Amino acid sequence: MNVTIQPGAVAGTVAAIPSKSAAHRLLICAALADRPTRVICPQLSQDIAATVRCLEGLGAQLRRQGEGYEVIPLDRTKPVGTCLLDCGESGSTLRFLLPVAGALGAEATVRMAGRLAQRPLGPLVEQLRKGGCAVTLWEEEKRLTISGQLRPGEYHLPGDVSSQFISGMLFALPLLPDGSRLVVEGARESASYLQLTLRALATFGLTPREQEEGWTIASQGYASPGVVQVEGDWSNAAPWLCLGMLGGEGVTVTGMDLDSLQGDRAVCRVLAAMGGQVRTAADRVTVLPGPRVPTRMDARDIPDLVPVLAAVAAATPGVTEITGAARLRLKESDRLETTARMLNGLGGQVEETADGLLIRGRSHLSGGQVDAAGDHRIAMAAAVASGACTGPVTITGAQAVEKSYPTFWAELRSLGKQVEETPVGP
């Protein structure tokens, strides 16, 4: 599908969608719990659907009811046996549930789509093999198998490759018959995501004991709280807040936890530093235009924000430098390359660096046709950039937003943008 966005200001209010990061974690905990849990999660996405499929593959039952799921946990008294886990393009699903499959002794075939099989997995696979699992990856076939029983013990993972490796082991190790130790080597990047994992575990009664180098994790059951609600998603609120910065009467997002552990809550701080008028009250965040100024930002803890913040920077006179974002080369696309290409295609001046972007901003962009590169974050960033364009913006492959935000284009229309969707192919 292609989308064409006409020039024009935005104004209005958007209700936040459920946090994808929180939804993955709470659904996994619910599937491993001692009794059923109601998980309130009003909107779905392809990534959340992938986690639901895989949890069902492991033996849990997830029934869609109203605005959430009734999760009937898997029966720990019965072996999981042979199963199929279809992760789609969801890195969270793969990295969270691969260790869980090992802890459950499952004999699983894992399917992957898009670039997922090419994304980093080596350090996690190495530790699972060390712990007694047989893991084989066929990258070209986008397939992986795991079998054997993960043993209690000491496990070591790098802190600067993917926090999802660490989260996956934190979910898995309490399931083992004896305690374990998880050591994190080096700096912990995306530390806020680990805090989200620890909070989800605490919601289900698990409290790994944190130490300087990692955690000591007891053998312990997941205890259902009965009902949990998925909080609003700061990553997917960010495009609207960035659009509010680029003109019109501003944009408000409701349903946000202003004290959230989500690292992408930092979008408010960054936009304020770039000259935006940021106002918060109760569960509402509003961003209005202000005189935009360039900045320098370290993206180590906010990698998902880079494309949309780069779109704002491209329309901000002066030089903005983004660093600490080398891991973006290993996402659904090489996001440093695809962000630069997309913004340059709209009249921007963006240069890739080894670990970030150098953006020579101007007061406005021209518009044009750009490709989403199969990446939801690039499609959304192009929509943000349209707010600074004097001409139309056409985005090819715009259906990429369905990975995390299926109603994105409808919400953009609700803010006053003229958006035309054109089907492509059979």
Coordinates of C-alpha atoms in Angstrom, one line a residue:
M1 CA 0.0 0.0 0.0
N2 CA 1.1 3.5 -0.8
V3 CA 0.0 6.6 1.2
T4 CA 0.1 10.2 0.0
I5 CA -0.1 13.0 2.6
Q6 CA -0.9 16.5 1.5
P7 CA 0.7 19.6 3.1
G8 CA -1.2 21.1 6.0
A9 CA -1.1 21.8 9.7
V10 CA -2.2 19.3 12.4
A11 CA -4.3 19.8 15.5
G12 CA -6.2 17.6 17.8
T13 CA -6.1 14.8 20.3
V14 CA -5.1 11.1 20.0
A15 CA -5.7 8.4 22.5
A16 CA -2.6 6.4 23.2
I17 CA -2.5 2.8 22.1
P18 CA -1.3 0.1 24.5
S19 CA 2.5 -0.2 25.0
K20 CA 3.9 -2.9 22.8
S21 CA 6.8 -3.4 25.2
A22 CA 4.5 -3.8 28.2
A23 CA 2.0 -6.0 26.4
H24 CA 4.7 -8.6 25.4
R25 CA 5.9 -8.8 29.0
L26 CA 2.5 -9.0 30.7
L27 CA 1.2 -11.6 28.3
I28 CA 4.3 -13.8 28.8
C29 CA 4.0 -13.5 32.6
A30 CA 0.3 -14.3 32.4
A31 CA 0.9 -17.4 30.3
L32 CA 3.4 -18.7 32.9
A33 CA 1.3 -17.9 36.0
D34 CA -0.5 -20.1 38.5
R35 CA -4.1 -19.2 37.4
P36 CA -5.9 -17.2 34.7
T37 CA -5.2 -13.5 34.2
R38 CA -7.2 -10.8 32.4
V39 CA -4.8 -8.6 30.4
I40 CA -6.5 -5.4 29.3
C41 CA -5.0 -4.4 25.9
P42 CA -7.5 -2.6 23.7
Q43 CA -5.5 -2.6 20.4
L44 CA -3.5 -5.3 18.7
S45 CA -0.5 -5.2 16.4
Q46 CA 1.4 -7.7 14.4
D47 CA 4.1 -8.0 17.0
I48 CA 1.7 -8.6 19.9
A49 CA -0.2 -11.1 17.7
A50 CA 3.2 -12.9 17.3
T51 CA 3.7 -13.2 21.0
V52 CA 0.1 -14.5 21.4
R53 CA 0.6 -17.1 18.7
C54 CA 3.9 -18.3 20.3
L55 CA 2.4 -18.5 23.8
E56 CA -0.4 -20.6 22.4
G57 CA 2.2 -22.8 20.7
L58 CA 3.8 -23.4 24.1
G59 CA 0.4 -24.5 25.5
A60 CA -1.3 -21.4 26.9
Q61 CA -4.8 -20.3 25.9
L62 CA -5.3 -16.7 25.0
R63 CA -8.9 -15.8 24.4
R64 CA -9.7 -12.3 23.0
Q65 CA -12.5 -10.9 25.1
G66 CA -13.7 -7.3 24.7
E67 CA -10.7 -5.0 25.2
G68 CA -8.2 -7.6 26.2
Y69 CA -7.2 -11.2 26.7
E70 CA -8.3 -13.9 29.1
V71 CA -5.0 -15.8 29.5
I72 CA -5.3 -19.5 30.7
P73 CA -1.7 -20.4 31.6
L74 CA 0.1 -23.4 30.3
D75 CA -0.1 -26.6 32.4
R76 CA 3.4 -26.9 34.0
T77 CA 2.6 -30.5 35.0
K78 CA 2.6 -31.6 31.4
P79 CA 5.6 -31.6 29.0
V80 CA 5.3 -29.0 26.2
G81 CA 6.6 -31.5 23.7
T82 CA 6.9 -30.6 20.0
C83 CA 5.7 -27.1 19.0
L84 CA 5.8 -24.4 16.3
L85 CA 6.6 -20.8 17.3
D86 CA 5.9 -18.3 14.6
C87 CA 7.6 -15.0 15.6
G88 CA 6.9 -13.1 12.4
E89 CA 9.2 -10.1 12.5
S90 CA 9.0 -9.6 16.2
G91 CA 12.4 -9.5 17.8
S92 CA 10.9 -9.2 21.3
T93 CA 8.9 -12.3 20.8
L94 CA 11.9 -14.3 19.6
R95 CA 14.4 -13.1 22.2
F96 CA 11.9 -13.3 25.1
L97 CA 10.5 -16.7 24.3
L98 CA 13.5 -18.7 23.1
P99 CA 14.9 -18.9 26.7
V100 CA 11.4 -19.7 28.0
A101 CA 11.1 -22.6 25.5
G102 CA 14.4 -23.9 26.8
A103 CA 13.3 -23.6 30.4
L104 CA 10.1 -25.5 29.6
G105 CA 12.1 -28.3 27.8
A106 CA 10.2 -27.6 24.6
E107 CA 11.2 -29.1 21.2
A108 CA 10.4 -26.1 19.2
T109 CA 10.7 -25.0 15.6
V110 CA 10.8 -21.2 15.4
R111 CA 9.8 -19.3 12.2
M112 CA 11.0 -15.8 11.4
A113 CA 10.1 -13.2 8.8
G114 CA 11.7 -10.1 7.3
R115 CA 15.2 -9.4 8.6
L116 CA 14.6 -11.1 12.0
A117 CA 16.9 -14.1 11.2
Q118 CA 19.7 -11.6 10.5
R119 CA 19.4 -9.6 13.7
P120 CA 21.8 -10.4 16.6
L121 CA 21.0 -13.6 18.5
G122 CA 24.5 -15.1 19.0
P123 CA 25.2 -14.3 22.6
L124 CA 21.8 -15.6 23.7
V125 CA 22.1 -18.8 21.7
E126 CA 25.6 -19.4 23.1
Q127 CA 24.3 -19.2 26.7
L128 CA 21.3 -21.5 25.9
R129 CA 23.7 -24.1 24.5
K130 CA 25.9 -23.7 27.5
G131 CA 22.9 -24.4 29.7
G132 CA 21.9 -27.7 28.0
C133 CA 19.8 -26.7 25.0
A134 CA 20.5 -27.6 21.4
V135 CA 19.9 -24.6 19.1
T136 CA 20.4 -24.5 15.4
L137 CA 19.7 -21.5 13.1
W138 CA 19.1 -21.7 9.4
E139 CA 19.4 -18.0 8.5
E140 CA 18.5 -18.3 4.8
E141 CA 15.4 -20.4 5.6
K142 CA 14.5 -18.0 8.5
R143 CA 14.1 -21.0 10.8
L144 CA 15.5 -22.0 14.1
T145 CA 15.1 -25.1 16.3
I146 CA 15.6 -25.5 20.0
S147 CA 15.4 -28.7 22.1
G148 CA 16.7 -30.0 25.4
Q149 CA 16.3 -28.7 29.0
L150 CA 17.8 -25.5 30.2
R151 CA 19.7 -26.1 33.5
P152 CA 20.0 -23.8 36.6
G153 CA 23.4 -22.2 36.7
E154 CA 25.3 -19.0 36.0
Y155 CA 24.7 -17.2 32.7
H156 CA 26.6 -14.3 31.1
L157 CA 25.2 -11.8 28.6
P158 CA 26.6 -8.5 27.1
G159 CA 24.7 -5.4 28.2
D160 CA 25.4 -3.5 25.0
V161 CA 23.9 -5.8 22.3
S162 CA 20.3 -6.2 23.2
S163 CA 18.5 -5.9 26.5
Q164 CA 16.0 -8.4 25.1
F165 CA 18.5 -11.2 25.7
I166 CA 18.6 -10.3 29.3
S167 CA 14.8 -10.0 29.6
G168 CA 14.3 -13.4 28.0
M169 CA 16.6 -15.0 30.6
L170 CA 14.9 -13.1 33.4
F171 CA 11.5 -14.6 32.3
A172 CA 13.0 -18.1 31.9
L173 CA 15.3 -18.7 34.9
P174 CA 12.5 -18.6 37.6
L175 CA 11.0 -21.6 35.9
L176 CA 14.0 -23.8 36.6
P177 CA 14.1 -26.2 39.6
D178 CA 16.9 -24.4 41.4
G179 CA 18.3 -20.9 41.6
S180 CA 20.5 -19.2 38.9
R181 CA 22.7 -16.2 38.5
L182 CA 22.6 -13.8 35.5
V183 CA 25.7 -11.7 34.9
V184 CA 25.5 -8.7 32.6
E185 CA 28.9 -7.7 31.2
G186 CA 29.7 -4.1 30.2
A187 CA 27.4 -1.1 30.1
R188 CA 23.6 -1.8 30.1
E189 CA 22.1 0.0 27.1
S190 CA 18.3 0.4 27.0
A191 CA 18.2 0.0 30.7
S192 CA 14.7 1.3 30.9
Y193 CA 13.5 -1.8 29.0
L194 CA 15.0 -4.0 31.7
Q195 CA 13.1 -2.0 34.3
L196 CA 9.9 -2.7 32.4
T197 CA 10.7 -6.4 32.6
L198 CA 11.5 -6.3 36.3
R199 CA 8.2 -4.5 36.9
A200 CA 6.2 -7.1 35.0
L201 CA 7.9 -9.8 37.0
A202 CA 7.1 -8.0 40.2
T203 CA 3.4 -7.7 39.2
F204 CA 3.4 -11.5 39.1
G205 CA 5.2 -11.9 42.4
L206 CA 8.8 -12.4 41.2
T207 CA 11.6 -10.3 42.6
P208 CA 15.1 -11.3 41.2
R209 CA 17.7 -10.0 43.6
E210 CA 19.8 -7.3 41.9
Q211 CA 23.5 -7.2 42.4
E212 CA 26.2 -5.0 41.0
E213 CA 26.9 -7.4 38.0
G214 CA 23.4 -8.7 37.5
W215 CA 20.8 -10.7 39.3
T216 CA 20.4 -13.8 41.5
I217 CA 17.2 -15.5 40.5
A218 CA 15.4 -18.0 42.7
S219 CA 13.3 -20.9 41.5
Q220 CA 9.8 -19.4 41.9
G221 CA 6.3 -19.6 40.5
Y222 CA 4.5 -16.7 38.7
A223 CA 1.5 -15.6 40.8
S224 CA -1.3 -14.0 38.8
P225 CA -2.7 -10.7 40.2
G226 CA -6.0 -11.5 38.4
V227 CA -6.2 -8.4 36.2
V228 CA -3.5 -6.2 34.7
Q229 CA -3.7 -3.3 32.3
V230 CA -1.2 -2.4 29.6
E231 CA -0.2 1.2 29.9
G232 CA 0.0 3.7 27.0
D233 CA 2.8 3.4 24.5
W234 CA 5.4 6.3 24.6
S235 CA 7.2 5.0 21.5
N236 CA 4.0 5.2 19.4
A237 CA 2.9 8.5 21.0
A238 CA 6.2 10.1 19.9
P239 CA 5.2 10.6 16.2
W240 CA 2.1 12.6 17.3
L241 CA 4.1 14.7 19.7
C242 CA 6.8 15.4 17.1
L243 CA 4.1 16.4 14.6
G244 CA 2.8 18.9 17.2
M245 CA 6.2 20.5 17.2
L246 CA 6.1 21.2 13.4
G247 CA 3.2 23.6 13.1
G248 CA -0.5 24.0 13.6
E249 CA -2.2 24.2 16.9
G250 CA -0.3 21.3 18.6
V251 CA -1.2 17.7 19.3
T252 CA -2.3 16.1 22.6
V253 CA -1.9 12.5 23.5
T254 CA -4.1 11.1 26.3
G255 CA -3.8 7.9 28.3
M256 CA -0.1 8.3 29.1
D257 CA 1.6 7.4 32.4
L258 CA 3.8 10.4 33.1
D259 CA 5.8 8.3 35.6
S260 CA 6.2 5.4 33.2
L261 CA 9.4 3.4 33.2
Q262 CA 9.4 3.4 29.4
G263 CA 12.6 5.1 28.2
D264 CA 10.8 6.7 25.3
R265 CA 9.1 9.0 27.8
A266 CA 12.2 11.1 27.1
V267 CA 10.6 12.4 23.9
C268 CA 9.1 15.2 26.1
R269 CA 12.6 16.2 27.4
V270 CA 14.2 16.1 23.9
L271 CA 11.4 18.1 22.2
A272 CA 11.5 20.7 25.0
A273 CA 15.3 21.0 24.4
M274 CA 14.6 21.5 20.7
G275 CA 12.2 24.4 21.4
G276 CA 8.9 22.7 21.6
Q277 CA 6.2 23.8 24.2
V278 CA 5.6 20.6 26.2
R279 CA 2.7 20.6 28.6
T280 CA 1.7 17.7 30.8
A281 CA -1.4 17.2 33.1
A282 CA -2.8 14.0 34.6
D283 CA -2.6 11.5 31.7
R284 CA -2.2 14.1 28.9
V285 CA 0.8 15.4 27.0
T286 CA 0.5 18.3 24.6
V287 CA 3.3 19.6 22.3
L288 CA 2.9 22.9 20.5
P289 CA 5.3 24.6 18.1
G290 CA 8.0 26.9 19.3
P291 CA 11.1 28.4 17.8
R292 CA 13.0 25.2 16.9
V293 CA 16.7 24.9 17.9
P294 CA 19.2 22.2 17.0
T295 CA 20.7 19.9 19.7
R296 CA 23.0 17.0 20.3
M297 CA 21.4 13.8 21.6
D298 CA 22.8 10.5 22.8
A299 CA 20.3 7.8 21.6
R300 CA 21.7 4.8 23.6
D301 CA 18.6 4.6 25.7
I302 CA 16.0 5.9 23.2
P303 CA 16.9 4.1 19.9
D304 CA 13.2 3.8 18.7
L305 CA 12.9 7.6 18.9
V306 CA 15.7 8.4 16.4
P307 CA 13.7 8.3 13.1
V308 CA 11.0 10.7 14.3
L309 CA 13.4 13.0 16.2
A310 CA 15.5 13.1 13.1
A311 CA 12.5 14.2 11.1
V312 CA 12.0 17.1 13.5
A313 CA 15.7 17.9 13.3
A314 CA 15.7 18.0 9.5
A315 CA 13.2 20.9 9.7
T316 CA 15.2 22.7 12.4
P317 CA 17.7 25.2 11.1
G318 CA 21.2 24.4 12.3
V319 CA 23.2 21.2 12.9
T320 CA 21.7 18.4 15.1
E321 CA 24.0 15.4 15.9
I322 CA 22.6 12.0 17.0
T323 CA 25.1 9.6 18.5
G324 CA 25.0 6.2 20.3
A325 CA 22.6 4.7 17.8
A326 CA 24.8 2.0 16.1
R327 CA 22.3 -0.7 17.0
L328 CA 19.8 0.8 14.7
R329 CA 21.6 -0.8 11.8
L330 CA 20.3 -4.1 13.0
K331 CA 16.5 -3.4 13.2
E332 CA 13.8 -4.1 10.7
S333 CA 15.9 -2.0 8.4
D334 CA 19.3 -0.4 8.8
R335 CA 17.5 2.6 10.4
L336 CA 20.5 5.0 10.1
E337 CA 20.6 4.4 6.4
T338 CA 16.9 4.3 5.8
T339 CA 16.2 7.4 8.0
A340 CA 18.9 9.4 6.1
R341 CA 17.6 8.2 2.7
M342 CA 14.0 9.0 3.5
L343 CA 14.7 12.5 4.8
N344 CA 17.1 13.3 2.0
G345 CA 14.4 12.2 -0.4
L346 CA 12.1 14.8 1.1
G347 CA 14.6 17.6 0.7
G348 CA 16.6 17.2 3.9
Q349 CA 20.3 17.1 4.4
V350 CA 21.2 14.1 6.5
E351 CA 24.5 12.3 6.7
E352 CA 25.2 8.9 8.3
T353 CA 28.0 8.5 10.8
A354 CA 29.4 5.4 12.4
D355 CA 26.9 5.4 15.2
G356 CA 24.3 8.1 14.3
L357 CA 23.3 10.9 12.1
L358 CA 24.5 14.4 11.3
I359 CA 21.5 16.6 10.3
R360 CA 21.9 20.0 8.7
G361 CA 18.4 21.3 9.2
R362 CA 16.5 23.9 7.3
S363 CA 13.2 25.7 8.0
H364 CA 11.1 23.4 5.8
L365 CA 11.3 20.3 3.6
S366 CA 10.0 20.0 0.0
G367 CA 8.2 16.6 -0.1
G368 CA 8.5 13.8 -2.6
Q369 CA 8.2 10.0 -2.8
V370 CA 10.0 7.8 -0.2
D371 CA 10.0 4.1 0.7
A372 CA 9.2 2.8 4.2
A373 CA 11.8 0.1 3.6
G374 CA 9.5 -2.5 5.3
D375 CA 10.0 -0.6 8.6
H376 CA 7.2 0.8 10.7
R377 CA 9.4 3.4 12.3
I378 CA 10.5 4.7 8.9
A379 CA 6.9 5.0 7.7
M380 CA 5.9 6.9 10.8
A381 CA 9.0 9.2 10.6
A382 CA 8.0 10.1 7.0
A383 CA 4.6 11.0 8.2
V384 CA 6.2 13.3 10.8
A385 CA 8.4 14.9 8.2
S386 CA 5.3 15.6 6.1
G387 CA 4.4 18.2 8.7
A388 CA 7.3 20.3 7.5
C389 CA 6.9 19.7 3.8
T390 CA 5.6 22.3 1.3
G391 CA 4.5 19.6 -1.2
P392 CA 2.9 16.2 -0.9
V393 CA 4.7 13.2 0.6
T394 CA 4.1 9.7 -0.9
I395 CA 5.2 6.7 1.2
T396 CA 5.5 3.4 -0.6
G397 CA 5.1 0.3 1.6
A398 CA 3.1 2.3 4.1
Q399 CA 1.4 -0.9 5.4
A400 CA 4.6 -1.4 7.5
V401 CA 2.9 0.5 10.3
E402 CA 0.7 -2.6 11.0
K403 CA 3.7 -4.1 12.8
S404 CA 3.1 -1.9 15.8
Y405 CA 0.2 0.6 15.0
P406 CA -2.5 -0.6 12.6
T407 CA -4.7 2.5 13.0
F408 CA -1.8 5.0 12.4
W409 CA -3.1 6.4 9.1
A410 CA -6.6 6.8 10.4
E411 CA -5.3 8.7 13.5
L412 CA -3.2 11.0 11.2
R413 CA -6.5 11.8 9.3
S414 CA -8.2 12.6 12.6
L415 CA -5.6 15.3 13.2
G416 CA -6.6 17.1 10.0
K417 CA -4.1 15.7 7.5
Q418 CA -5.4 14.7 4.1
V419 CA -4.2 11.1 3.6
E420 CA -4.9 9.0 0.5
E421 CA -4.3 5.3 0.6
T422 CA -3.6 3.4 -2.6
P423 CA -3.6 -0.4 -2.8
V424 CA -0.7 -1.9 -4.7
G425 CA -0.4 -5.3 -6.3
P426 CA -2.9 -8.2 -6.4

